[in-house]
């Protein structure tokens, strides 16, 4: 033990501090470093927990938006089906009326074409095409609430 004390005194005289003091300082420095790293890790873990919480909340909101989007898409499809059915019914009833009568007026043909084009844009079926062909083959009379010259003038203006 005496030799260790003598060696410590020699090191202290050369370096300004002994082995024990140097080891104590080294231990203190390592302890501070470990504490700083531990605090840094705890901060990162808190940040990670907070990010996970925020991500979970965002996932919930995204799920709700996706559910709403699916519901809105389903409703939109239902509305389009209803509109197509309504147009089909109007085309059917008008075609029945005009075919039984044996002729169609210019204004009625213009209106029928308007209904038919809307029906086709919604994906209307072959029944509408068949009825449209039949209507176009009817005798067209220039009478009623809308005359041919009015339609021609409106088409030139628009």
Short mmCIF file of C-alpha atoms in Angstrom, two decimals:
data_model
loop_
_atom_site.label_atom_id
_atom_site.label_comp_id
_atom_site.label_asym_id
_atom_site.label_seq_id
_atom_site.Cartn_x
_atom_site.Cartn_y
_atom_site.Cartn_z
CA UNK A 1 0.00 0.00 0.00
CA UNK A 2 2.95 2.25 0.79
CA UNK A 3 4.16 1.87 -2.78
CA UNK A 4 0.79 2.95 -4.13
CA UNK A 5 0.81 6.06 -1.95
CA UNK A 6 4.34 6.89 -3.05
CA UNK A 7 3.38 6.37 -6.70
CA UNK A 8 0.30 8.58 -6.20
CA UNK A 9 2.53 11.30 -4.72
CA UNK A 10 4.89 11.04 -7.71
CA UNK A 11 2.01 11.31 -10.20
CA UNK A 12 0.57 14.24 -8.23
CA UNK A 13 3.92 16.05 -8.34
CA UNK A 14 4.23 15.53 -12.10
CA UNK A 15 0.61 16.07 -13.22
CA UNK A 16 -0.76 18.24 -10.46
CA UNK A 17 -3.13 15.63 -9.07
CA UNK A 18 -2.85 12.09 -7.84
CA UNK A 19 -4.25 8.92 -9.27
CA UNK A 20 -7.14 8.80 -6.80
CA UNK A 21 -8.14 12.39 -7.45
CA UNK A 22 -7.86 11.81 -11.21
CA UNK A 23 -9.97 8.66 -10.95
CA UNK A 24 -12.55 10.53 -8.88
CA UNK A 25 -12.66 13.37 -11.46
CA UNK A 26 -12.93 10.81 -14.28
CA UNK A 27 -15.75 9.05 -12.45
CA UNK A 28 -17.55 12.37 -11.89
CA UNK A 29 -17.16 13.29 -15.53
CA UNK A 30 -18.46 9.86 -16.67
CA UNK A 31 -21.36 10.16 -14.24
CA UNK A 32 -22.30 13.58 -15.67
CA UNK A 33 -22.02 12.21 -19.20
CA UNK A 34 -24.24 9.23 -18.38
CA UNK A 35 -26.81 11.52 -16.70
CA UNK A 36 -26.84 13.86 -19.72
CA UNK A 37 -27.32 10.92 -22.09
CA UNK A 38 -30.07 9.50 -19.87
CA UNK A 39 -31.87 12.88 -19.85
CA UNK A 40 -31.45 13.11 -23.64
CA UNK A 41 -32.90 9.61 -24.06
CA UNK A 42 -35.84 10.40 -21.79
CA UNK A 43 -36.55 13.54 -23.83
CA UNK A 44 -36.46 11.52 -27.05
CA UNK A 45 -38.75 8.88 -25.56
CA UNK A 46 -41.25 11.59 -24.52
CA UNK A 47 -41.10 13.06 -28.01
CA UNK A 48 -41.62 9.62 -29.56
CA UNK A 49 -44.62 8.96 -27.28
CA UNK A 50 -46.08 12.35 -28.23
CA UNK A 51 -45.54 11.67 -31.94
CA UNK A 52 -47.17 8.26 -31.61
CA UNK A 53 -50.14 9.87 -29.88
CA UNK A 54 -50.43 12.54 -32.57
CA UNK A 55 -50.12 9.89 -35.31
CA UNK A 56 -52.83 7.78 -33.69
CA UNK A 57 -55.14 10.82 -33.52
CA UNK A 58 -54.36 11.64 -37.14
CA UNK A 59 -55.07 8.03 -38.15
CA UNK A 60 -58.46 8.25 -36.43
CA UNK A 61 -59.29 11.47 -38.28
CA UNK A 62 -58.14 9.96 -41.56
CA UNK A 63 -60.30 6.89 -40.96
CA UNK A 64 -63.32 9.14 -40.33
CA UNK A 65 -62.61 11.10 -43.53
CA UNK A 66 -62.30 7.85 -45.51
CA UNK A 67 -65.57 6.56 -44.02
CA UNK A 68 -67.30 9.84 -44.88
CA UNK A 69 -65.86 9.73 -48.38
CA UNK A 70 -67.18 6.19 -48.91
CA UNK A 71 -70.60 7.20 -47.58
CA UNK A 72 -70.65 10.28 -49.84
CA UNK A 73 -69.62 8.19 -52.83
CA UNK A 74 -72.37 5.67 -52.09
CA UNK A 75 -74.90 8.48 -51.80
CA UNK A 76 -73.67 10.04 -55.01
CA UNK A 77 -74.06 6.70 -56.79
CA UNK A 78 -77.57 6.36 -55.36
CA UNK A 79 -78.48 9.87 -56.55
CA UNK A 80 -77.10 9.12 -60.02
CA UNK A 81 -79.12 5.88 -60.15
CA UNK A 82 -82.25 7.75 -59.08
CA UNK A 83 -81.63 10.49 -61.65
CA UNK A 84 -81.03 7.92 -64.38
CA UNK A 85 -84.24 6.10 -63.41
CA UNK A 86 -86.17 9.38 -63.46
CA UNK A 87 -84.80 10.29 -66.90
CA UNK A 88 -85.55 6.78 -68.16
CA UNK A 89 -89.11 7.11 -66.92
CA UNK A 90 -89.54 10.51 -68.58
CA UNK A 91 -88.08 9.23 -71.86
CA UNK A 92 -90.32 6.17 -71.73
CA UNK A 93 -93.48 8.16 -71.01
CA UNK A 94 -92.74 10.86 -73.63
CA UNK A 95 -91.82 8.25 -76.26
CA UNK A 96 -95.02 6.34 -75.53
CA UNK A 97 -97.07 9.52 -75.90
CA UNK A 98 -95.37 10.64 -79.16
CA UNK A 99 -95.36 7.19 -80.79
CA UNK A 100 -99.06 6.67 -80.00
CA UNK A 101 -99.81 10.11 -81.42
CA UNK A 102 -97.75 9.40 -84.53
CA UNK A 103 -95.79 12.66 -84.68
CA UNK A 104 -93.63 14.95 -82.60
CA UNK A 105 -93.31 18.73 -82.59
CA UNK A 106 -90.00 20.54 -83.04
CA UNK A 107 -90.06 21.72 -79.42
CA UNK A 108 -90.88 18.24 -78.12
CA UNK A 109 -88.04 16.73 -80.16
CA UNK A 110 -85.66 19.37 -78.81
CA UNK A 111 -86.77 18.58 -75.24
CA UNK A 112 -86.62 14.83 -75.85
CA UNK A 113 -83.06 15.13 -77.19
CA UNK A 114 -82.11 17.13 -74.09
CA UNK A 115 -83.49 14.38 -71.81
CA UNK A 116 -81.87 11.65 -73.90
CA UNK A 117 -78.40 13.27 -73.85
CA UNK A 118 -78.55 13.64 -70.06
CA UNK A 119 -79.68 10.01 -69.78
CA UNK A 120 -76.82 8.80 -72.00
CA UNK A 121 -74.24 10.81 -70.02
CA UNK A 122 -75.34 8.88 -66.91
CA UNK A 123 -74.77 5.57 -68.71
CA UNK A 124 -78.30 4.97 -69.95
CA UNK A 125 -78.98 1.62 -71.61
CA UNK A 126 -80.11 0.44 -75.04
CA UNK A 127 -83.79 1.02 -74.29
CA UNK A 128 -83.17 4.76 -74.44
CA UNK A 129 -81.29 4.38 -77.74
CA UNK A 130 -84.14 2.37 -79.24
CA UNK A 131 -86.77 4.87 -78.12
CA UNK A 132 -84.65 7.79 -79.36
CA UNK A 133 -84.34 6.18 -82.83
CA UNK A 134 -88.09 5.61 -82.94
CA UNK A 135 -88.76 9.22 -81.96
CA UNK A 136 -86.32 10.55 -84.57
CA UNK A 137 -88.19 8.55 -87.25
CA UNK A 138 -91.54 10.17 -86.39
CA UNK A 139 -93.05 12.94 -88.49
CA UNK A 140 -91.78 16.28 -87.07
CA UNK A 141 -94.29 19.13 -87.07
CA UNK A 142 -93.39 22.78 -86.66
CA UNK A 143 -96.07 23.63 -84.12
CA UNK A 144 -96.41 23.93 -80.37
CA UNK A 145 -94.75 26.21 -77.84
CA UNK A 146 -91.33 26.20 -79.59
CA UNK A 147 -90.96 26.63 -83.36
CA UNK A 148 -88.04 25.57 -85.58
CA UNK A 149 -86.97 29.16 -86.33
CA UNK A 150 -86.81 29.87 -82.57
CA UNK A 151 -84.57 26.84 -82.02
CA UNK A 152 -82.34 27.78 -84.96
CA UNK A 153 -82.03 31.37 -83.72
CA UNK A 154 -81.20 30.20 -80.18
CA UNK A 155 -78.52 27.81 -81.48
CA UNK A 156 -76.91 30.60 -83.54
CA UNK A 157 -76.84 32.92 -80.51
CA UNK A 158 -75.53 30.33 -78.07
#
